[in-house]
């Protein structure tokens, strides 16, 4: 793995952790405010999280260009 691949993997993991943070924040706010908009944030966070893992797997398994 060269320097470019390492940077891409780090970016992918950053997306994973950003998704986790959005999901936790949305869930926390929904629990305490009971507003549906925060559920949307939690779902978006889960989608970002999944996309980050997709990027990570693509880079580490050799599927990237």
Coordinates of N, CA and C in Angstrom, one line a residue:
X1 N 0.9 -1.2 0.0 CA 0.0 0.0 0.0 C 0.9 1.2 0.0
X2 N 0.7 2.1 -1.0 CA 1.6 3.3 -1.0 C 0.9 4.4 -0.3
X3 N 1.5 5.6 -0.3 CA 1.0 6.8 0.4 C -0.3 7.2 0.0
X4 N -0.6 7.1 -1.3 CA -1.9 7.6 -1.8 C -3.0 6.6 -1.3
X5 N -2.8 5.3 -1.3 CA -3.7 4.4 -0.7 C -4.0 4.6 0.7
X6 N -2.9 4.9 1.5 CA -3.0 5.1 2.9 C -3.9 6.3 3.2
X7 N -3.7 7.4 2.4 CA -4.5 8.6 2.6 C -6.0 8.3 2.2
X8 N -6.2 7.5 1.2 CA -7.6 7.1 0.8 C -8.3 6.3 1.9
X9 N -7.5 5.4 2.5 CA -8.1 4.5 3.6 C -8.4 5.4 4.8
X10 N -7.5 6.4 5.1 CA -7.8 7.3 6.2 C -9.0 8.1 6.0
X11 N -9.2 8.6 4.7 CA -10.4 9.3 4.4 C -11.6 8.5 4.5
X12 N -11.5 7.2 4.1 CA -12.7 6.3 4.2 C -13.1 6.1 5.7
X13 N -12.1 5.9 6.5 CA -12.3 5.7 7.9 C -12.9 7.0 8.6
X14 N -12.4 8.1 8.1 CA -13.0 9.4 8.6 C -14.5 9.5 8.3
X15 N -14.9 9.0 7.1 CA -16.3 9.0 6.7 C -17.0 8.0 7.6
X16 N -16.4 6.9 7.9 CA -17.1 5.9 8.8 C -17.4 6.6 10.2
X17 N -16.4 7.2 10.7 CA -16.5 7.8 12.1 C -17.5 9.0 12.0
X18 N -17.5 9.8 10.9 CA -18.4 10.9 10.8 C -19.9 10.3 10.8
X19 N -20.1 9.2 10.1 CA -21.4 8.5 10.1 C -21.8 8.1 11.5
X20 N -20.9 7.5 12.2 CA -21.2 7.1 13.6 C -21.6 8.3 14.4
X21 N -20.8 9.4 14.3 CA -21.1 10.6 15.1 C -22.5 11.2 14.7
X22 N -22.8 11.2 13.4 CA -24.2 11.7 13.0 C -25.3 10.8 13.6
X23 N -25.1 9.5 13.5 CA -26.1 8.5 14.0 C -26.3 8.7 15.5
X24 N -25.2 8.8 16.2 CA -25.3 8.9 17.7 C -26.0 10.3 18.0
X25 N -25.6 11.3 17.4 CA -26.1 12.6 17.6 C -27.6 12.7 17.3
X26 N -28.0 12.1 16.1 CA -29.4 12.1 15.8 C -30.3 11.3 16.7
X27 N -29.7 10.1 17.2 CA -30.4 9.3 18.1 C -30.6 10.0 19.5
X28 N -29.5 10.6 19.9 CA -29.6 11.3 21.2 C -30.6 12.4 21.2
X29 N -30.6 13.2 20.1 CA -31.5 14.4 20.0 C -32.9 13.9 19.8
X30 N -33.1 12.8 19.1 CA -34.5 12.3 18.9 C -35.0 11.8 20.3
X31 N -34.2 11.1 21.0 CA -34.6 10.6 22.3 C -35.1 11.7 23.3
X32 N -34.4 12.8 23.2 CA -34.7 13.9 24.2 C -35.7 15.0 23.7
X33 N -35.8 15.1 22.3 CA -36.7 16.1 21.8 C -37.9 15.5 21.2
X34 N -37.9 14.3 20.8 CA -39.0 13.6 20.2 C -39.5 14.3 18.9
X35 N -38.5 14.8 18.1 CA -38.8 15.4 16.8 C -38.3 14.5 15.7
X36 N -39.2 14.3 14.7 CA -38.8 13.3 13.7 C -37.6 13.7 12.8
X37 N -37.3 15.0 12.8 CA -36.2 15.5 12.0 C -34.9 14.8 12.5
X38 N -34.8 14.5 13.7 CA -33.5 14.0 14.3 C -33.4 12.5 13.9
X39 N -34.5 11.8 13.6 CA -34.5 10.4 13.1 C -33.9 10.4 11.7
X40 N -34.2 11.5 10.9 CA -33.7 11.6 9.6 C -32.2 11.7 9.7
X41 N -31.7 12.6 10.6 CA -30.3 12.7 10.8 C -29.6 11.4 11.2
X42 N -30.2 10.6 12.0 CA -29.7 9.3 12.4 C -29.6 8.4 11.2
X43 N -30.6 8.4 10.4 CA -30.7 7.5 9.2 C -29.6 8.0 8.2
X44 N -29.4 9.3 8.0 CA -28.4 9.8 7.1 C -27.0 9.4 7.7
X45 N -26.9 9.5 8.9 CA -25.6 9.1 9.6 C -25.3 7.6 9.3
X46 N -26.3 6.8 9.4 CA -26.2 5.3 9.1 C -25.8 5.1 7.7
X47 N -26.4 5.9 6.8 CA -26.0 5.7 5.3 C -24.6 6.2 5.1
X48 N -24.2 7.3 5.7 CA -22.8 7.8 5.6 C -21.8 6.7 6.1
X49 N -22.2 6.1 7.3 CA -21.4 5.1 7.9 C -21.2 3.9 6.9
X50 N -22.3 3.4 6.3 CA -22.2 2.3 5.4 C -21.4 2.7 4.1
X51 N -21.5 3.9 3.6 CA -20.8 4.4 2.5 C -19.3 4.4 2.8
X52 N -18.9 4.8 4.0 CA -17.5 4.8 4.5 C -16.9 3.4 4.5
X53 N -17.7 2.5 5.0 CA -17.2 1.1 5.0 C -17.0 0.6 3.5
X54 N -18.0 1.0 2.7 CA -17.8 0.6 1.3 C -16.5 1.2 0.7
X55 N -16.2 2.4 0.9 CA -15.0 3.0 0.4 C -13.8 2.3 1.0
X56 N -13.9 2.0 2.3 CA -12.7 1.3 3.0 C -12.5 -0.1 2.4
X57 N -13.5 -0.8 2.2 CA -13.4 -2.2 1.6 C -12.8 -2.1 0.2
X58 N -13.4 -1.2 -0.5 CA -12.9 -1.0 -1.9 C -11.4 -0.7 -2.0
X59 N -10.9 0.1 -1.1 CA -9.5 0.5 -1.1 C -8.6 -0.6 -0.6
X60 N -9.1 -1.3 0.4 CA -8.2 -2.4 1.0 C -8.3 -3.7 0.3
X61 N -9.3 -4.0 -0.4 CA -9.5 -5.3 -1.1 C -9.0 -5.2 -2.5
X62 N -8.6 -4.0 -3.0 CA -8.1 -3.9 -4.3 C -9.1 -3.6 -5.4
X63 N -10.3 -3.2 -5.0 CA -11.3 -2.9 -5.9 C -11.2 -1.5 -6.5
X64 N -10.4 -0.6 -5.9 CA -10.2 0.8 -6.3 C -9.3 0.9 -7.5
X65 N -9.4 2.0 -8.2 CA -8.6 2.2 -9.4 C -7.3 3.0 -9.0

